[in-house]
Amino acid sequence: MNSPLSNQITLVEAVNLALHHEMEKDSSVVALGEDIGDNGGVFRATVGLKERFGLRRVIDTPLAEALIGGVTVGMASQGLRPVAEFQFQGFVFPALEHLMCHAARIRNRTRGRLTCPAVFRAPFGGGIHAPEHHSESIEALFAHTAGFQVVIPSSPQRAYGLLLAAIRSEDPVMFFEPKRIYRTVKSAVVDNGEALPLGTCYTLRKGRDLTLVTWGACVVESLQAAQSLSKLGIEAEVIDLASIKPIDMDSIIKSLAKTNRLLVVHEASQSCGVGAEIITRVAEQALCMLKAPPKRVTGFDTVMPYYRNEDYYLVKEQDIVLAARELVEGWK
């Protein structure tokens, strides 16, 4: 995983590549989590780390998320740069006291004397036929908490570059990896140590008729929907938000100045989701640009169902196409 160029690697391999690179470069970077050493993690994101960097820097923890959260905060406050893995995003709840009351507040509480340069990684989202706590999409919970940066990569290149930036940040970063596309999205990644900026979104497809903002695994369906819409004469500009907090509103509003219509797509439940925040900011900053009321395509306000009904819950290409057509054709 240390070659300058890794051709056509997956998103989870890009995470592994970034971890190898930064641990090689900076001896203060340590990794910890359940089964990350001998087993290389439940999704194999940490394969090879223990063999390369040893037990002092790659730490298999007990099955105790509260411990992972607390130890990570302690390490980060005392000069290390820990990268903690929660096996699934839904397992994070026992650690919330340490994350929200300490990691996110330590800079403010100590008036800058201490910081928490820690990364909390977790695979998230549905689509792999797992139970509900293995399929959470709760990025809005952490975006609502002052002190956190929240990042969600949707491609190998962004996983590599954004994870490097997260590890180098002086403040805690929640780094959520969409496991549904861990191995289905591939691209070439140059292992050059070049970080991507946090707080920036990415325009994946240019368009003139509507701005489609999305993130995580929904990027796949959104790009597919944009292709289908193009055949109908509707050109959607697709933006990968990537940084859930802070949100790059400048890029979104710049796009809206051209398209005048907004569609937000996310897997998480609708109520109080990040989509609502984006639409509110657009209403505050760019309402007069809009030719139609903004729309959302989201998950339902329910617990993620078991695998028999999981596909019904997940956002599908046809859902996005229908909402986009209503936005463009219904408000000419």
Coordinates of N, CA and C in Angstrom, one line a residue, residues 65-144:
E65 N -16.8 0.9 23.7 CA -16.7 2.2 23.0 C -16.5 3.4 23.9
A66 N -17.0 3.3 25.1 CA -16.7 4.4 26.0 C -15.2 4.5 26.3
L67 N -14.6 3.4 26.5 CA -13.1 3.4 26.7 C -12.4 4.0 25.5
I68 N -12.8 3.6 24.3 CA -12.2 4.1 23.0 C -12.3 5.6 23.0
G69 N -13.5 6.2 23.3 CA -13.7 7.6 23.3 C -12.8 8.3 24.3
G70 N -12.8 7.8 25.5 CA -12.1 8.5 26.6 C -10.6 8.4 26.4
V71 N -10.0 7.2 26.0 CA -8.6 7.1 25.8 C -8.1 8.0 24.7
T72 N -9.0 8.1 23.6 CA -8.6 8.9 22.5 C -8.5 10.3 22.9
V73 N -9.4 10.8 23.7 CA -9.3 12.2 24.1 C -8.1 12.4 25.0
G74 N -7.8 11.5 25.8 CA -6.6 11.6 26.7 C -5.3 11.6 25.8
M75 N -5.2 10.7 24.9 CA -4.1 10.7 24.0 C -3.9 12.0 23.2
A76 N -5.0 12.5 22.6 CA -4.9 13.7 21.8 C -4.6 14.9 22.6
S77 N -5.0 15.0 23.9 CA -4.7 16.2 24.7 C -3.3 16.2 25.2
Q78 N -2.6 15.1 25.0 CA -1.2 15.0 25.6 C -0.2 14.8 24.5
G79 N -0.5 15.2 23.2 CA 0.5 15.3 22.2 C 0.5 14.2 21.1
L80 N -0.4 13.3 21.2 CA -0.5 12.3 20.2 C -1.6 12.7 19.2
R81 N -1.7 12.0 18.0 CA -2.7 12.2 17.1 C -3.4 10.9 16.8
P82 N -4.3 10.5 17.7 CA -5.0 9.2 17.6 C -6.1 9.2 16.5
V83 N -6.1 8.0 15.8 CA -7.2 7.8 14.9 C -8.0 6.6 15.5
A84 N -9.2 6.9 16.0 CA -10.0 5.8 16.6 C -11.0 5.3 15.7
E85 N -11.2 4.0 15.7 CA -12.2 3.4 14.8 C -13.4 2.8 15.7
F86 N -14.6 3.2 15.4 CA -15.8 2.5 15.9 C -16.2 1.6 14.8
Q87 N -16.5 0.4 15.1 CA -16.8 -0.6 14.1 C -18.0 -0.3 13.2
F88 N -19.0 0.4 13.8 CA -20.1 0.9 13.0 C -20.5 2.2 13.7
Q89 N -21.0 3.1 12.9 CA -21.4 4.4 13.4 C -22.4 4.3 14.6
G90 N -23.3 3.3 14.5 CA -24.3 3.1 15.5 C -23.8 2.6 16.8
F91 N -22.5 2.2 16.8 CA -21.9 1.8 18.1 C -21.3 2.9 18.9
V92 N -21.4 4.1 18.4 CA -20.8 5.3 19.0 C -21.4 5.8 20.3
F93 N -22.7 5.4 20.5 CA -23.5 6.0 21.6 C -22.8 5.9 23.0
P94 N -22.2 4.8 23.3 CA -21.6 4.7 24.7 C -20.5 5.7 24.8
A95 N -19.9 6.2 23.7 CA -18.8 7.1 23.8 C -19.2 8.6 23.7
L96 N -20.5 8.9 23.6 CA -20.9 10.2 23.3 C -20.5 11.2 24.4
E97 N -20.5 10.8 25.7 CA -20.0 11.7 26.7 C -18.6 12.2 26.5
H98 N -17.7 11.3 26.1 CA -16.3 11.7 25.9 C -16.2 12.5 24.6
L99 N -17.0 12.2 23.6 CA -16.9 12.9 22.4 C -17.5 14.3 22.5
M100 N -18.7 14.4 23.0 CA -19.4 15.6 23.0 C -19.1 16.5 24.2
C101 N -18.8 15.9 25.3 CA -18.5 16.8 26.5 C -17.0 17.1 26.6
H102 N -16.1 16.3 26.0 CA -14.7 16.6 26.1 C -14.0 16.8 24.8
A103 N -14.1 15.9 23.9 CA -13.3 16.1 22.6 C -13.7 17.4 21.9
A104 N -15.0 17.6 21.8 CA -15.5 18.8 21.1 C -15.4 20.1 21.9
R105 N -15.1 20.0 23.2 CA -15.1 21.2 24.0 C -13.8 21.6 24.6
I106 N -12.8 20.7 24.4 CA -11.6 20.9 25.2 C -10.8 22.1 24.8
R107 N -10.8 22.5 23.5 CA -10.2 23.8 23.2 C -10.9 25.0 23.9
N108 N -12.2 25.0 23.8 CA -12.9 26.1 24.4 C -12.8 26.1 26.0
R109 N -12.8 24.9 26.5 CA -12.8 24.8 28.0 C -11.5 25.3 28.6
T110 N -10.4 25.0 27.8 CA -9.1 25.4 28.3 C -8.5 26.6 27.7
R111 N -9.4 27.4 27.0 CA -9.1 28.6 26.3 C -7.8 28.4 25.4
G112 N -7.8 27.3 24.7 CA -6.8 27.0 23.8 C -5.5 26.4 24.3
R113 N -5.5 26.2 25.6 CA -4.3 25.5 26.2 C -4.1 24.1 25.7
L114 N -5.3 23.4 25.6 CA -5.3 22.0 25.1 C -6.2 21.9 23.9
T115 N -5.8 21.1 23.0 CA -6.6 20.8 21.8 C -6.8 19.3 21.7
C116 N -7.6 18.9 20.8 CA -7.9 17.4 20.6 C -7.8 17.1 19.1
P117 N -6.5 16.9 18.7 CA -6.3 16.5 17.3 C -6.6 15.1 17.0
A118 N -7.8 14.7 17.1 CA -8.2 13.2 17.0 C -9.1 13.1 15.8
V119 N -9.1 11.9 15.2 CA -10.0 11.5 14.2 C -10.8 10.3 14.7
F120 N -12.1 10.4 14.6 CA -13.0 9.3 15.0 C -13.6 8.7 13.7
R121 N -13.1 7.6 13.3 CA -13.6 6.9 12.1 C -14.8 6.0 12.4
A122 N -15.7 5.9 11.4 CA -16.8 4.9 11.5 C -17.4 4.7 10.2
P123 N -17.6 3.4 9.8 CA -18.4 3.1 8.6 C -19.9 3.4 9.0
F124 N -20.7 3.9 8.0 CA -22.0 4.3 8.3 C -22.9 4.0 7.1
G125 N -24.2 4.0 7.4 CA -25.3 3.9 6.3 C -25.7 2.5 6.1
G126 N -26.8 2.3 5.4 CA -27.3 1.0 5.1 C -26.8 0.4 3.8
G127 N -27.5 -0.7 3.4 CA -27.2 -1.2 2.1 C -26.4 -2.5 2.1
I128 N -26.1 -3.0 3.3 CA -25.3 -4.2 3.4 C -26.0 -5.3 4.2
H129 N -27.3 -5.2 4.3 CA -28.2 -6.2 5.0 C -27.8 -6.5 6.4
A130 N -27.5 -5.4 7.1 CA -27.1 -5.5 8.5 C -28.2 -5.0 9.4
P131 N -28.2 -5.3 10.7 CA -29.2 -4.8 11.7 C -29.1 -3.3 11.8
E132 N -30.1 -2.7 12.6 CA -30.3 -1.3 12.6 C -29.1 -0.5 13.1
H133 N -28.5 -1.0 14.2 CA -27.3 -0.3 14.8 C -26.1 -0.4 13.9
H134 N -26.1 -1.2 12.9 CA -25.0 -1.3 12.0 C -25.3 -0.5 10.7
S135 N -26.4 0.2 10.7 CA -26.8 0.9 9.5 C -27.2 2.3 9.7
E136 N -26.8 2.9 10.8 CA -27.2 4.3 11.2 C -26.6 5.3 10.2
S137 N -27.3 6.4 10.1 CA -26.9 7.6 9.4 C -27.2 8.8 10.2
I138 N -26.3 9.1 11.2 CA -26.5 10.1 12.2 C -25.5 11.3 12.1
E139 N -25.1 11.6 10.9 CA -24.1 12.7 10.8 C -24.6 14.0 11.3
A140 N -26.0 14.2 11.3 CA -26.5 15.5 11.8 C -26.3 15.7 13.3
L141 N -26.3 14.6 14.0 CA -26.0 14.6 15.4 C -24.7 15.3 15.7
F142 N -23.7 15.0 15.0 CA -22.4 15.5 15.2 C -22.2 16.9 14.6
A143 N -22.9 17.1 13.5 CA -22.8 18.5 12.9 C -23.5 19.5 13.8
H144 N -24.4 19.1 14.6 CA -25.1 20.0 15.6 C -24.2 20.3 16.8

